[in-house]
Amino acid sequence: GESVGLHLPTLSVQEGDNSIINCAYSNSASDYFIWYKQESGKGPQFIIDIRSNMDKRQGQRVTVLLNKTVKHLSLQIAATQPGDSAVYFCAETVMNSGYSTLTFGKGTMLLVSP
Amino acid sequence: GAGVSQSPSNKVTEKGKDVELRCDPISGHTALYWYRQSLGQGLEFLIYFQGNSAPDKSGLPSDRFSAERTGGSVSTLTIQRTQQEDSAVYLCASSLAVGSYEQYFGPGTRLTVT
């Protein structure tokens, strides 16, 4: 669901399940997107990126899908593990805009049960 | 160092006092960014540096906030006359250059204003 106030959307899955985390971005001019993972007490960590000339990109156990028509981004995590528990942020930017300031979404908390 | 470091990791201060937060970027990274993360929220961009200059200060919430970077390396974020609403985690990130979009984050400084 949508975040309200201090409450992050939360996705609870069982270990071994596939997880899908969604993100709606705001700027139709954005052409570069990054997914970050933030574990408790740590700074965000880069997971995977995608440029707007692609609609899918795969990494190790992760896949990012981009739908520019509806300004939607998703992160799929295969065979989710307890170590995947974290808050996941999508970030967008306009390349060649002079500097690479990223606009972050509010984040989704992923909870993985053993 | 191997990654971005920030100090202190935690800071508790009384309302009205000034605080200085320090960021030591990855060696060789010319771009440095400051973000603020309030509880359960996404990352709010504050300011970025290219070398020692800060072309965009528009994200700073008020004139109580300032930042500087010397020698193209260490940066300090100063908050004067702190208010309770300044309580947040302040994150620093660096990247190879402004045109490099992958930002590496430090662990953050948790600021609590009482």
Coordinates of N, CA, C and O in Angstrom, one line a residue, chain A residues 17-92:
Chain A
D17 N 10.9 -17.5 -1.6 CA 9.9 -16.9 -2.5 C 10.6 -15.9 -3.4 O 11.7 -15.4 -3.1
N18 N 9.9 -15.6 -4.5 CA 10.4 -14.4 -5.3 C 9.7 -13.2 -4.8 O 8.5 -13.2 -4.4
S19 N 10.4 -12.1 -4.8 CA 9.8 -10.8 -4.3 C 9.7 -9.8 -5.4 O 10.6 -9.8 -6.3
I20 N 8.7 -9.0 -5.4 CA 8.6 -7.9 -6.4 C 8.3 -6.6 -5.6 O 7.3 -6.5 -4.9
I21 N 9.2 -5.7 -5.8 CA 9.0 -4.4 -5.2 C 8.8 -3.3 -6.3 O 9.5 -3.3 -7.3
N22 N 7.7 -2.5 -6.1 CA 7.3 -1.6 -7.1 C 7.6 -0.2 -6.7 O 7.8 0.2 -5.6
C23 N 7.8 0.7 -7.8 CA 8.1 2.1 -7.6 C 7.4 2.9 -8.7 O 7.6 2.5 -9.9
A24 N 6.7 3.9 -8.3 CA 6.2 4.8 -9.3 C 7.0 6.1 -9.3 O 7.2 6.7 -8.3
Y25 N 7.6 6.4 -10.4 CA 8.5 7.6 -10.4 C 7.7 8.8 -11.0 O 6.6 8.7 -11.6
S26 N 8.2 10.0 -10.7 CA 7.4 11.2 -10.9 C 7.7 12.0 -12.2 O 6.9 12.6 -12.8
N27 N 9.0 11.9 -12.6 CA 9.4 12.8 -13.7 C 9.5 12.1 -15.0 O 10.3 11.2 -15.2
S28 N 8.6 12.5 -15.9 CA 8.6 11.8 -17.2 C 9.9 12.0 -18.0 O 10.1 11.3 -19.0
A29 N 10.7 13.0 -17.6 CA 11.9 13.2 -18.3 C 13.1 12.4 -17.8 O 14.1 12.3 -18.4
S30 N 12.8 11.7 -16.6 CA 13.9 10.8 -16.1 C 14.2 9.7 -17.0 O 13.4 9.1 -17.6
D31 N 15.5 9.5 -17.2 CA 16.0 8.5 -18.1 C 17.0 7.6 -17.6 O 17.7 6.8 -18.3
Y32 N 17.2 7.6 -16.3 CA 18.1 6.7 -15.6 C 17.6 6.4 -14.2 O 17.2 7.3 -13.5
F33 N 17.6 5.1 -13.9 CA 17.0 4.7 -12.6 C 17.9 3.7 -11.9 O 18.6 2.9 -12.5
I34 N 17.9 3.9 -10.6 CA 18.7 3.0 -9.8 C 17.9 2.4 -8.6 O 17.0 3.1 -8.1
W35 N 18.2 1.2 -8.3 CA 17.6 0.6 -7.1 C 18.7 0.5 -6.0 O 19.8 0.1 -6.3
Y36 N 18.4 1.0 -4.8 CA 19.3 0.9 -3.7 C 18.7 0.0 -2.6 O 17.5 0.0 -2.4
K37 N 19.5 -0.6 -1.8 CA 19.1 -1.4 -0.7 C 19.7 -0.8 0.6 O 20.9 -0.4 0.6
Q38 N 18.9 -0.6 1.6 CA 19.4 0.0 2.8 C 19.1 -0.9 4.0 O 18.0 -1.0 4.4
E39 N 20.2 -1.4 4.6 CA 20.0 -2.3 5.8 C 20.0 -1.3 7.0 O 20.5 -0.2 6.9
S40 N 19.5 -1.8 8.0 CA 19.3 -1.1 9.3 C 20.7 -0.5 9.7 O 21.6 -1.3 9.9
G41 N 20.7 0.8 9.9 CA 21.9 1.4 10.5 C 23.0 1.6 9.4 O 24.1 2.0 9.8
K42 N 22.7 1.4 8.2 CA 23.7 1.5 7.1 C 23.2 2.5 6.1 O 22.0 2.8 6.0
G43 N 24.1 3.0 5.2 CA 23.8 3.8 4.1 C 23.2 3.0 3.0 O 23.4 1.7 2.9
P44 N 22.5 3.6 2.0 CA 22.0 2.8 0.9 C 23.2 2.2 0.1 O 24.2 2.8 -0.1
Q45 N 22.9 1.1 -0.5 CA 23.9 0.3 -1.3 C 23.3 0.1 -2.7 O 22.2 -0.4 -2.8
F46 N 24.1 0.4 -3.7 CA 23.7 0.2 -5.1 C 23.4 -1.2 -5.4 O 24.1 -2.1 -5.0
I47 N 22.2 -1.5 -6.1 CA 21.9 -2.9 -6.4 C 22.0 -3.0 -8.0 O 22.8 -3.9 -8.5
I48 N 21.2 -2.2 -8.7 CA 21.2 -2.4 -10.1 C 20.6 -1.1 -10.7 O 19.9 -0.4 -10.0
D49 N 21.0 -0.8 -11.9 CA 20.5 0.4 -12.6 C 19.9 0.0 -14.0 O 20.1 -1.1 -14.5
I50 N 19.2 1.0 -14.6 CA 18.6 0.8 -15.9 C 18.5 2.1 -16.6 O 18.1 3.1 -15.9
R51 N 18.8 2.1 -17.8 CA 18.6 3.4 -18.6 C 17.2 3.3 -19.4 O 16.7 2.2 -19.6
S52 N 16.7 4.4 -19.8 CA 15.4 4.4 -20.3 C 15.3 3.8 -21.7 O 14.2 3.6 -22.2
N53 N 16.4 3.5 -22.3 CA 16.3 2.8 -23.6 C 16.2 1.3 -23.5 O 16.2 0.6 -24.5
M54 N 16.1 0.9 -22.2 CA 15.9 -0.5 -21.9 C 14.6 -0.7 -21.2 O 14.1 0.2 -20.5
D55 N 14.0 -1.9 -21.2 CA 12.8 -2.1 -20.4 C 13.1 -3.3 -19.4 O 12.2 -3.5 -18.5
K56 N 14.2 -3.9 -19.5 CA 14.6 -5.0 -18.6 C 16.1 -5.1 -18.4 O 16.8 -4.9 -19.4
R57 N 16.5 -5.3 -17.2 CA 17.9 -5.6 -17.0 C 18.1 -6.6 -15.9 O 17.4 -6.5 -14.9
Q58 N 19.0 -7.5 -16.1 CA 19.1 -8.6 -15.1 C 20.5 -8.5 -14.4 O 21.5 -8.2 -15.1
G59 N 20.5 -8.8 -13.1 CA 21.7 -8.9 -12.4 C 21.7 -10.3 -11.7 O 21.0 -11.2 -12.1
Q60 N 22.5 -10.4 -10.7 CA 22.6 -11.7 -10.0 C 21.4 -11.7 -9.0 O 21.3 -11.0 -8.1
R61 N 20.4 -12.6 -9.3 CA 19.2 -12.8 -8.5 C 18.2 -11.6 -8.6 O 17.2 -11.6 -8.0
V62 N 18.6 -10.5 -9.3 CA 17.7 -9.4 -9.3 C 17.4 -9.0 -10.8 O 18.3 -9.2 -11.7
T63 N 16.2 -8.5 -11.0 CA 15.8 -8.0 -12.3 C 15.1 -6.7 -12.1 O 14.2 -6.6 -11.3
V64 N 15.4 -5.8 -12.9 CA 14.7 -4.5 -12.9 C 13.9 -4.4 -14.2 O 14.4 -4.7 -15.3
L65 N 12.6 -4.0 -14.0 CA 11.7 -3.8 -15.2 C 11.3 -2.3 -15.2 O 11.0 -1.7 -14.2
L66 N 11.3 -1.7 -16.4 CA 10.9 -0.3 -16.5 C 9.8 -0.2 -17.5 O 9.8 -0.7 -18.6
N67 N 8.7 0.5 -17.1 CA 7.6 0.7 -18.0 C 7.4 2.3 -18.0 O 6.9 2.9 -17.1
K68 N 8.0 2.8 -19.1 CA 8.0 4.3 -19.2 C 6.6 4.9 -19.5 O 6.3 6.0 -19.1
T69 N 5.7 4.0 -20.1 CA 4.4 4.5 -20.4 C 3.6 4.9 -19.1 O 2.9 5.9 -19.1
V70 N 3.8 4.1 -18.1 CA 3.1 4.4 -16.9 C 4.0 4.9 -15.8 O 3.6 5.0 -14.6
K71 N 5.3 5.1 -16.1 CA 6.3 5.6 -15.2 C 6.4 4.7 -14.0 O 6.2 5.1 -12.8
H72 N 6.6 3.4 -14.3 CA 6.7 2.4 -13.2 C 8.0 1.6 -13.3 O 8.4 1.2 -14.4
L73 N 8.5 1.3 -12.2 CA 9.7 0.6 -12.1 C 9.5 -0.6 -11.1 O 8.8 -0.4 -10.1
S74 N 10.1 -1.7 -11.4 CA 9.9 -2.8 -10.4 C 11.3 -3.5 -10.2 O 12.1 -3.5 -11.1
L75 N 11.5 -4.1 -9.0 CA 12.7 -4.8 -8.7 C 12.2 -6.2 -8.3 O 11.4 -6.4 -7.4
Q76 N 12.7 -7.2 -9.0 CA 12.3 -8.6 -8.7 C 13.6 -9.3 -8.1 O 14.7 -9.2 -8.7
I77 N 13.3 -9.9 -7.0 CA 14.4 -10.6 -6.3 C 14.0 -12.1 -6.3 O 13.0 -12.5 -5.8
A78 N 14.9 -12.9 -6.9 CA 14.6 -14.3 -7.0 C 15.1 -15.1 -5.8 O 16.2 -14.7 -5.2
A79 N 14.4 -16.1 -5.3 CA 14.8 -16.9 -4.2 C 15.3 -16.0 -3.0 O 16.4 -16.1 -2.6
T80 N 14.3 -15.2 -2.6 CA 14.7 -14.3 -1.5 C 15.2 -14.9 -0.3 O 14.8 -16.0 0.1
Q81 N 16.2 -14.3 0.3 CA 16.9 -14.8 1.5 C 16.8 -13.9 2.6 O 16.5 -12.7 2.4
P82 N 16.9 -14.3 3.9 CA 16.8 -13.5 5.0 C 17.8 -12.2 4.9 O 17.4 -11.2 5.4
G83 N 18.9 -12.4 4.3 CA 19.8 -11.3 4.1 C 19.3 -10.2 3.2 O 19.9 -9.1 3.1
D84 N 18.3 -10.5 2.5 CA 17.6 -9.5 1.6 C 16.7 -8.5 2.4 O 16.3 -7.5 1.8
S85 N 16.5 -8.8 3.6 CA 15.6 -8.0 4.4 C 16.3 -6.6 4.6 O 17.4 -6.5 5.0
A86 N 15.6 -5.6 4.1 CA 16.1 -4.2 4.1 C 15.0 -3.3 3.6 O 13.9 -3.7 3.2
V87 N 15.3 -2.0 3.5 CA 14.5 -1.1 2.8 C 15.0 -0.8 1.4 O 16.2 -0.7 1.3
Y88 N 14.2 -0.9 0.4 CA 14.6 -0.7 -1.0 C 14.1 0.6 -1.5 O 12.9 0.9 -1.4
F89 N 15.0 1.3 -2.1 CA 14.6 2.6 -2.7 C 14.8 2.6 -4.2 O 15.9 2.1 -4.6
C90 N 13.9 3.2 -4.9 CA 14.2 3.5 -6.3 C 14.6 5.0 -6.4 O 14.3 5.8 -5.5
A91 N 15.5 5.3 -7.3 CA 15.9 6.6 -7.5 C 15.9 6.9 -9.0 O 16.2 6.1 -9.8
E92 N 15.6 8.2 -9.4 CA 15.5 8.6 -10.8 C 16.4 9.8 -11.0 O 16.6 10.6 -10.1

